[in-house]
Short mmCIF file of C-alpha atoms in Angstrom, two decimals:
data_model
loop_
_atom_site.label_atom_id
_atom_site.label_comp_id
_atom_site.label_asym_id
_atom_site.label_seq_id
_atom_site.Cartn_x
_atom_site.Cartn_y
_atom_site.Cartn_z
CA MET A 18 0.11 -0.26 0.00
CA GLY A 19 1.34 3.41 -0.52
CA VAL A 20 0.15 6.42 0.97
CA GLN A 21 -3.16 7.78 2.08
CA CYS A 22 -5.19 10.88 2.13
CA GLY A 23 -8.17 11.95 3.55
CA ILE A 24 -9.91 14.83 1.50
CA VAL A 25 -11.58 17.37 3.79
CA GLY A 26 -12.98 20.60 3.45
CA LEU A 27 -16.20 22.70 3.97
CA PRO A 28 -19.65 21.39 2.13
CA ASN A 29 -20.22 22.23 -1.80
CA VAL A 30 -16.20 23.04 -2.09
CA GLY A 31 -15.88 20.53 -5.09
CA LYS A 32 -14.40 16.91 -2.42
CA SER A 33 -16.45 14.29 -3.85
CA THR A 34 -16.22 15.52 -7.15
CA LEU A 35 -12.28 15.68 -6.66
CA PHE A 36 -12.51 11.78 -5.42
CA ASN A 37 -14.27 11.22 -8.58
CA ALA A 38 -12.14 12.44 -11.02
CA LEU A 39 -8.95 11.14 -8.51
CA THR A 40 -10.97 7.61 -8.64
CA GLN A 41 -12.03 7.98 -12.54
CA THR A 42 -15.17 6.49 -10.98
CA VAL A 43 -18.48 8.56 -10.20
CA GLN A 44 -18.62 6.00 -7.44
CA ALA A 45 -18.75 9.49 -4.77
CA GLN A 46 -21.89 11.30 -5.38
CA ALA A 47 -21.75 14.87 -5.59
CA ALA A 48 -25.14 17.19 -4.84
CA ASN A 49 -25.69 20.80 -4.31
CA TYR A 50 -26.23 20.33 -0.64
CA PRO A 51 -24.46 19.80 2.81
CA PHE A 52 -23.85 16.55 3.88
CA CYS A 53 -24.39 14.88 0.65
CA THR A 54 -21.39 12.38 1.57
CA ILE A 55 -22.86 9.81 4.39
CA ASP A 56 -19.98 7.42 4.55
CA PRO A 57 -16.61 8.26 3.47
CA ASN A 58 -15.90 6.95 -0.51
CA VAL A 59 -12.82 5.32 -0.26
CA GLY A 60 -10.75 4.54 -3.19
CA LEU A 61 -7.47 3.53 -3.96
CA VAL A 62 -5.27 5.19 -7.64
CA ALA A 63 -2.56 3.71 -9.11
CA VAL A 64 0.07 6.07 -9.10
CA PRO A 65 1.57 7.11 -12.17
CA ASP A 66 4.87 6.19 -13.02
CA PRO A 67 6.02 6.39 -16.51
CA ARG A 68 8.75 4.28 -15.30
CA LEU A 69 6.69 1.16 -14.64
CA ASP A 70 5.78 1.26 -18.04
CA GLN A 71 9.23 1.57 -19.40
CA LEU A 72 10.18 -1.85 -17.27
CA SER A 73 7.56 -3.32 -18.41
CA GLN A 74 7.62 -2.59 -21.99
CA LEU A 75 10.98 -3.76 -21.86
CA VAL A 76 10.46 -6.70 -19.02
CA ASN A 77 6.65 -7.74 -20.81
CA PRO A 78 5.47 -9.83 -17.73
CA THR A 79 2.71 -11.65 -16.86
CA LYS A 80 1.70 -8.95 -14.91
CA THR A 81 1.92 -5.58 -14.27
CA ILE A 82 1.55 -3.97 -10.52
CA PRO A 83 1.88 0.15 -9.89
CA ALA A 84 1.84 1.41 -6.05
CA TYR A 85 -1.54 2.89 -4.81
CA THR A 86 -2.64 5.95 -3.03
CA LYS A 87 -5.85 4.98 -0.75
CA PHE A 88 -8.01 7.81 -1.05
CA VAL A 89 -10.84 8.56 1.72
CA ASP A 90 -13.88 11.31 0.59
CA ILE A 91 -14.68 12.51 4.12
CA ALA A 92 -18.19 14.58 4.65
CA GLY A 93 -18.24 18.37 4.82
CA LEU A 94 -16.87 19.51 8.03
CA VAL A 95 -18.89 22.42 9.62
CA LYS A 96 -18.35 24.97 12.72
CA GLY A 97 -19.07 22.96 16.15
CA ALA A 98 -17.76 19.80 14.46
CA ALA A 99 -15.61 19.29 17.37
CA THR A 100 -18.53 19.40 19.39
CA GLY A 101 -21.04 17.85 16.97
CA GLU A 102 -22.51 20.19 15.15
CA GLY A 103 -23.61 19.22 11.46
CA LEU A 104 -22.93 15.40 11.01
CA GLY A 105 -20.54 15.17 14.38
CA ASN A 106 -17.28 14.20 15.11
CA GLN A 107 -17.94 10.53 13.57
CA PHE A 108 -16.03 11.67 10.38
CA LEU A 109 -13.04 12.98 12.52
CA ALA A 110 -12.20 9.34 13.29
CA HIS A 111 -11.66 8.42 9.70
CA ILE A 112 -9.18 11.26 9.16
CA ARG A 113 -7.21 10.10 12.17
CA GLU A 114 -7.01 6.78 10.37
CA THR A 115 -4.62 8.45 7.00
CA GLN A 116 -1.49 9.95 6.73
CA ALA A 117 -1.81 13.11 5.20
CA ILE A 118 -4.99 16.02 4.58
CA LEU A 119 -5.95 16.90 1.28
CA HIS A 120 -7.95 20.06 2.09
CA VAL A 121 -9.88 21.12 -0.89
CA VAL A 122 -10.77 24.83 -0.19
CA ARG A 123 -13.23 27.03 -2.94
CA CYS A 124 -11.84 29.82 -4.72
CA PHE A 125 -14.46 30.59 -7.56
CA HIS A 126 -17.75 32.02 -7.45
CA ASP A 127 -21.17 29.86 -8.15
CA ASP A 128 -24.75 31.97 -7.82
CA ASP A 129 -25.75 28.02 -8.04
CA ILE A 130 -23.04 26.39 -5.41
CA THR A 131 -24.36 27.38 -2.06
CA HIS A 132 -21.85 28.01 0.63
CA VAL A 133 -22.56 26.62 4.10
CA HIS A 134 -21.76 29.97 5.85
CA GLY A 135 -23.04 32.11 2.79
CA LYS A 136 -20.06 33.45 1.61
CA VAL A 137 -16.80 32.70 -0.06
CA SER A 138 -13.65 33.17 1.68
CA PRO A 139 -10.41 30.29 1.48
CA THR A 140 -9.04 32.09 5.20
CA PHE A 141 -12.72 31.51 6.67
CA ASP A 142 -13.09 28.53 5.39
CA VAL A 143 -9.62 27.34 5.98
CA ASP A 144 -9.75 28.73 9.62
CA THR A 145 -12.93 26.89 10.25
CA ILE A 146 -11.60 23.00 9.33
CA GLU A 147 -8.76 23.53 11.06
CA THR A 148 -10.12 24.54 14.01
CA GLU A 149 -12.76 21.77 14.62
CA LEU A 150 -8.81 19.21 14.05
CA ALA A 151 -7.09 21.49 17.13
CA LEU A 152 -10.40 21.24 19.08
CA ALA A 153 -10.91 17.31 18.64
CA ASP A 154 -7.08 16.79 19.38
CA LEU A 155 -7.37 18.72 22.56
CA GLU A 156 -10.90 16.78 23.16
CA THR A 157 -8.46 13.41 22.29
CA LEU A 158 -5.76 14.95 24.78
CA GLU A 159 -7.70 15.46 27.57
CA LYS A 160 -9.39 12.26 27.50
CA ALA A 161 -5.24 10.69 27.34
CA ILE A 162 -4.19 13.20 29.93
CA ASN A 163 -7.46 11.74 32.32
CA LYS A 164 -6.23 8.11 31.86
CA GLN A 165 -2.39 8.27 32.18
CA SER A 166 -3.64 10.58 35.32
CA LYS A 167 -4.92 7.75 36.88
CA ILE A 168 -2.56 5.23 35.55
CA ALA A 169 0.67 8.08 37.46
CA LYS A 170 -1.25 7.68 40.83
CA THR A 171 -0.22 3.97 41.11
CA GLY A 172 3.53 4.80 40.53
CA GLN A 173 4.10 2.94 37.55
CA LYS A 174 7.37 3.81 35.84
CA ASP A 175 7.72 6.35 33.52
CA ALA A 176 3.94 7.23 34.01
CA LYS A 177 4.50 10.60 35.12
CA SER A 178 6.89 11.22 32.65
CA GLU A 179 4.38 10.76 29.96
CA LEU A 180 1.55 12.52 32.04
CA ALA A 181 3.53 15.31 31.71
CA GLN A 182 4.50 15.29 28.06
CA LEU A 183 0.95 14.98 27.27
CA ASN A 184 0.64 18.09 29.02
CA GLN A 185 3.33 19.78 27.58
CA LEU A 186 1.61 19.16 24.08
CA HIS A 187 -1.84 19.99 25.37
CA GLN A 188 -0.61 23.70 26.16
CA THR A 189 1.02 24.26 23.36
CA LEU A 190 -1.24 23.12 20.99
CA SER A 191 -3.42 25.15 23.16
CA GLU A 192 -1.23 28.73 23.13
CA GLN A 193 0.74 27.89 19.73
CA GLY A 194 -1.26 25.51 18.05
CA ALA A 195 -0.53 23.22 15.93
CA HIS A 196 2.08 25.17 13.56
CA HIS A 197 5.31 24.95 16.45
CA GLN A 198 8.13 22.55 16.20
CA LEU A 199 7.32 19.64 18.58
CA PRO A 200 10.59 18.19 20.16
CA ASP A 201 10.83 14.60 18.58
CA ASP A 202 9.61 12.38 21.90
CA ILE A 203 6.36 14.65 21.97
CA LYS A 204 6.02 14.62 18.33
CA LEU A 205 6.52 10.59 19.06
CA ILE A 206 2.98 11.11 21.39
CA ALA A 207 1.59 13.22 18.95
CA GLN A 208 1.61 10.77 16.33
CA ARG A 209 0.57 7.84 18.53
CA LEU A 210 -2.47 9.66 19.48
CA GLN A 211 -3.32 10.21 15.43
CA LEU A 212 -3.61 13.74 16.07
CA LEU A 213 -5.45 15.80 13.57
CA SER A 214 -3.72 19.10 12.87
CA LEU A 215 -0.99 17.73 13.28
CA LYS A 216 -1.03 15.57 10.29
CA PRO A 217 0.75 17.14 6.61
CA VAL A 218 -1.87 19.13 4.54
CA ILE A 219 -1.61 19.97 0.91
CA TYR A 220 -4.01 22.64 0.27
CA VAL A 221 -6.44 21.84 -3.18
CA ALA A 222 -7.81 25.36 -4.03
CA ASN A 223 -10.93 24.42 -6.28
CA THR A 224 -11.18 27.31 -8.84
CA GLY A 225 -14.05 26.05 -10.96
CA GLU A 226 -13.27 26.09 -14.68
CA GLN A 227 -12.73 30.34 -14.36
CA VAL A 228 -10.07 31.71 -12.34
CA HIS A 229 -11.49 33.82 -9.40
CA GLN A 230 -7.68 35.14 -9.28
CA PRO A 231 -8.34 37.46 -5.63
CA TYR A 232 -9.87 33.93 -4.24
CA LEU A 233 -6.96 32.04 -5.11
CA ASP A 234 -4.72 34.40 -4.00
CA GLU A 235 -5.89 35.20 -0.57
CA LEU A 236 -5.62 31.21 -0.01
CA ASN A 237 -1.78 30.80 -1.71
CA GLN A 238 -0.49 34.31 0.55
CA LEU A 239 -2.38 32.59 3.91
CA ALA A 240 -0.71 29.00 2.78
CA GLN A 241 2.83 30.66 2.49
CA THR A 242 2.46 31.67 6.28
CA LYS A 243 1.80 28.22 7.07
CA ASN A 244 4.73 26.65 5.25
CA ARG A 245 1.69 24.71 2.78
CA GLN A 246 1.73 23.97 -0.61
CA VAL A 247 -1.06 25.10 -3.24
CA ILE A 248 -2.21 22.91 -6.32
CA GLN A 249 -4.78 24.54 -8.60
CA LEU A 250 -7.13 22.94 -10.62
CA SER A 251 -10.55 22.93 -11.04
CA ALA A 252 -12.27 19.49 -9.87
CA ALA A 253 -14.99 19.98 -12.08
CA PHE A 254 -12.28 19.86 -15.20
CA GLU A 255 -10.83 16.98 -13.49
CA ALA A 256 -13.48 14.70 -12.90
CA GLU A 257 -14.64 15.18 -17.14
CA VAL A 258 -11.20 14.32 -18.10
CA SER A 259 -11.21 11.14 -15.74
CA GLN A 260 -13.87 9.91 -17.69
CA LEU A 261 -11.93 9.73 -21.15
CA GLU A 262 -10.32 7.20 -22.89
CA SER A 263 -6.38 7.58 -22.45
CA ASP A 264 -6.03 8.83 -26.54
CA GLU A 265 -9.24 10.86 -26.34
CA GLN A 266 -7.71 12.27 -22.74
CA ALA A 267 -4.52 13.03 -24.21
CA ASP A 268 -5.78 15.36 -27.33
CA PHE A 269 -8.06 16.71 -24.60
CA LEU A 270 -5.34 18.01 -21.97
CA ALA A 271 -3.36 18.91 -25.21
CA ALA A 272 -6.22 21.31 -26.57
CA SER A 273 -6.66 22.71 -22.64
CA GLY A 274 -2.56 23.26 -23.04
CA MET A 275 -2.08 20.31 -20.22
CA GLN A 276 0.52 17.30 -20.39
CA ALA A 277 -0.84 15.60 -18.15
CA PRO A 278 -4.16 16.01 -15.47
CA ALA A 279 -3.44 17.94 -12.85
CA LEU A 280 -4.61 14.98 -10.53
CA HIS A 281 -0.78 13.56 -10.90
CA ARG A 282 0.67 16.96 -8.98
CA VAL A 283 -1.73 15.81 -6.36
CA ILE A 284 -0.14 11.91 -5.35
CA GLN A 285 3.03 13.95 -6.18
CA ALA A 286 2.28 16.22 -3.88
CA ALA A 287 1.17 13.35 -1.36
CA TYR A 288 4.65 11.44 -1.86
CA GLN A 289 7.02 14.51 -1.15
CA ILE A 290 5.00 15.77 1.93
CA LEU A 291 5.08 12.14 3.77
CA ALA A 292 8.99 11.59 1.80
CA GLN A 293 8.06 8.59 -0.05
CA GLN A 294 9.66 6.85 -2.81
CA THR A 295 9.88 4.05 -5.33
CA PHE A 296 11.32 0.92 -5.66
CA PHE A 297 10.88 -1.57 -8.54
CA THR A 298 10.79 -5.83 -8.85
CA ALA A 299 11.15 -6.83 -12.44
CA GLY A 300 10.43 -10.14 -13.53
CA GLU A 301 8.88 -12.10 -15.95
CA LYS A 302 5.92 -13.31 -13.92
CA GLU A 303 5.33 -9.32 -12.67
CA VAL A 304 6.97 -5.78 -12.49
CA ARG A 305 5.68 -3.97 -9.63
CA ALA A 306 6.39 -0.69 -7.96
CA TRP A 307 6.22 -0.41 -3.97
CA THR A 308 6.54 2.30 -1.98
CA ILE A 309 9.05 3.06 0.62
CA PRO A 310 10.10 6.30 3.11
CA GLN A 311 12.89 7.97 1.60
CA GLN A 312 15.94 6.99 3.72
CA ALA A 313 14.54 3.81 3.71
CA GLU A 314 16.88 0.50 4.08
CA ALA A 315 17.01 -2.45 2.06
CA TRP A 316 16.03 -5.20 4.68
CA GLN A 317 12.38 -2.86 5.27
CA ALA A 318 11.97 -2.11 1.55
CA ALA A 319 12.36 -6.42 1.63
CA GLY A 320 9.76 -6.14 4.37
CA GLN A 321 7.13 -4.52 1.83
CA ILE A 322 7.30 -7.39 0.30
CA HIS A 323 6.86 -9.73 2.71
CA THR A 324 7.62 -9.62 6.02
CA ASP A 325 9.58 -13.29 5.83
CA PHE A 326 12.17 -11.20 3.38
CA ALA A 327 13.10 -8.50 5.84
CA LYS A 328 13.66 -10.93 9.04
CA LYS A 329 15.49 -13.90 6.40
CA PHE A 330 17.34 -10.86 4.34
CA ILE A 331 20.93 -11.84 3.09
CA ARG A 332 21.53 -9.49 0.08
CA ALA A 333 19.98 -7.34 -2.27
CA GLU A 334 20.96 -7.23 -6.24
CA VAL A 335 20.52 -3.26 -7.14
CA ILE A 336 20.38 -1.70 -10.57
CA SER A 337 19.30 1.95 -10.98
CA PHE A 338 16.31 2.67 -13.75
CA GLN A 339 18.93 4.23 -15.70
CA ASP A 340 21.16 1.63 -15.82
CA TYR A 341 18.46 -1.01 -16.49
CA ILE A 342 17.08 0.67 -18.86
CA ALA A 343 19.85 1.73 -21.16
CA CYS A 344 21.47 -1.52 -20.43
CA GLN A 345 18.23 -3.14 -21.79
CA GLY A 346 17.75 -5.55 -18.16
CA THR A 347 19.79 -7.29 -15.89
CA THR A 348 21.95 -9.44 -17.64
CA LYS A 349 24.01 -6.63 -19.60
CA ALA A 350 23.74 -4.62 -16.54
CA LYS A 351 25.40 -7.54 -14.88
CA GLU A 352 28.08 -7.74 -17.65
CA GLN A 353 28.81 -4.13 -17.47
CA GLY A 354 28.93 -3.83 -13.86
CA LYS A 355 26.50 -1.87 -13.11
CA LEU A 356 24.59 -4.84 -10.80
CA ARG A 357 25.44 -3.92 -7.06
CA ILE A 358 25.47 -6.64 -4.39
CA GLU A 359 24.14 -4.47 -1.31
CA GLY A 360 24.00 -4.87 2.70
CA ARG A 361 20.47 -4.79 4.82
CA ASN A 362 21.72 -1.25 5.76
CA TYR A 363 21.90 0.27 2.31
CA ILE A 364 19.65 3.07 1.73
CA VAL A 365 17.25 2.25 -0.71
CA GLN A 366 17.40 5.43 -4.11
CA ASP A 367 14.14 6.46 -6.06
CA GLY A 368 13.49 4.33 -8.95
CA ASP A 369 16.21 1.32 -7.44
CA VAL A 370 15.43 -1.75 -8.72
CA MET A 371 16.16 -4.97 -6.36
CA LEU A 372 15.95 -8.76 -6.04
CA PHE A 373 16.02 -9.69 -2.55
CA ARG A 374 17.99 -12.90 -1.28
CA THR A 375 17.27 -14.49 1.81
CA ASN A 376 16.92 -17.41 3.54
CA ALA A 377 14.96 -20.44 2.93
#
């Protein structure tokens, strides 16, 4: 499994339309009224990677399997969601299970599409969502503090230390917000609790088919203050493109001055913000892309294929993607000295083509 992203935002900002475009389906209902999405829609999207296509053409395997990104379309949140307004905080739990947040922000004007708060304001919309996530986190922390306080009274080892860390985290989020740099030990606790406001965020500026520049400028300025990336797109346009056949899609994009769907940038941005990369395995039966963290070691990459591979790791045979293509495969790469034997602590590089040797 690759990265996992939750799509959030106020009602009627284009979340379900974006989900439809990403998954190339009409699975997620889209309509002009709040809370159209009742249950979260989940879709797996193949990660676009031309390197995988090149490897597949060269090896001609029985199967070609891409890496996948999981997208979860979550019901629109409104002010007061953390305390049960709208559909309440039942949907916040779905965000906890994701690694990153795609925050869809409305940056278009359309009298036919209502805004839940009666006006279009990217800053107001972002603040509303992020406030609700922070309030939900504070509630989570308060429950954890109450539980840990009881444990600390029993004299259990390290209980008082963790209680102090929980209190420090609560104070930091209350006074300074989620963007304050946390010490490593506090960060580990935050990760364990799956705090919403500390998850990496990408703003998706849904501009509609006609860009309203003032809205877009407002969101870009806000993103700069929070050190966050903005991806500009029209969710409706992307959904339309996604329903076309491959050859029609290419022609349609070219006519619009685009080389690829903007949605590719969404997936690439998710990989970047989560510091993920890709390695490949290539054989007659299967050519496959695998997702691993940057700086992952060879034994950890092996474990993505099977947990036993990590435990019984002996060595990795590694060819860079460029060398694999240039040499037209493993045989010539080995003859030309491009195949390397690496140990368990080898730092895997993006694009490595790898074969793992393990104990039987």
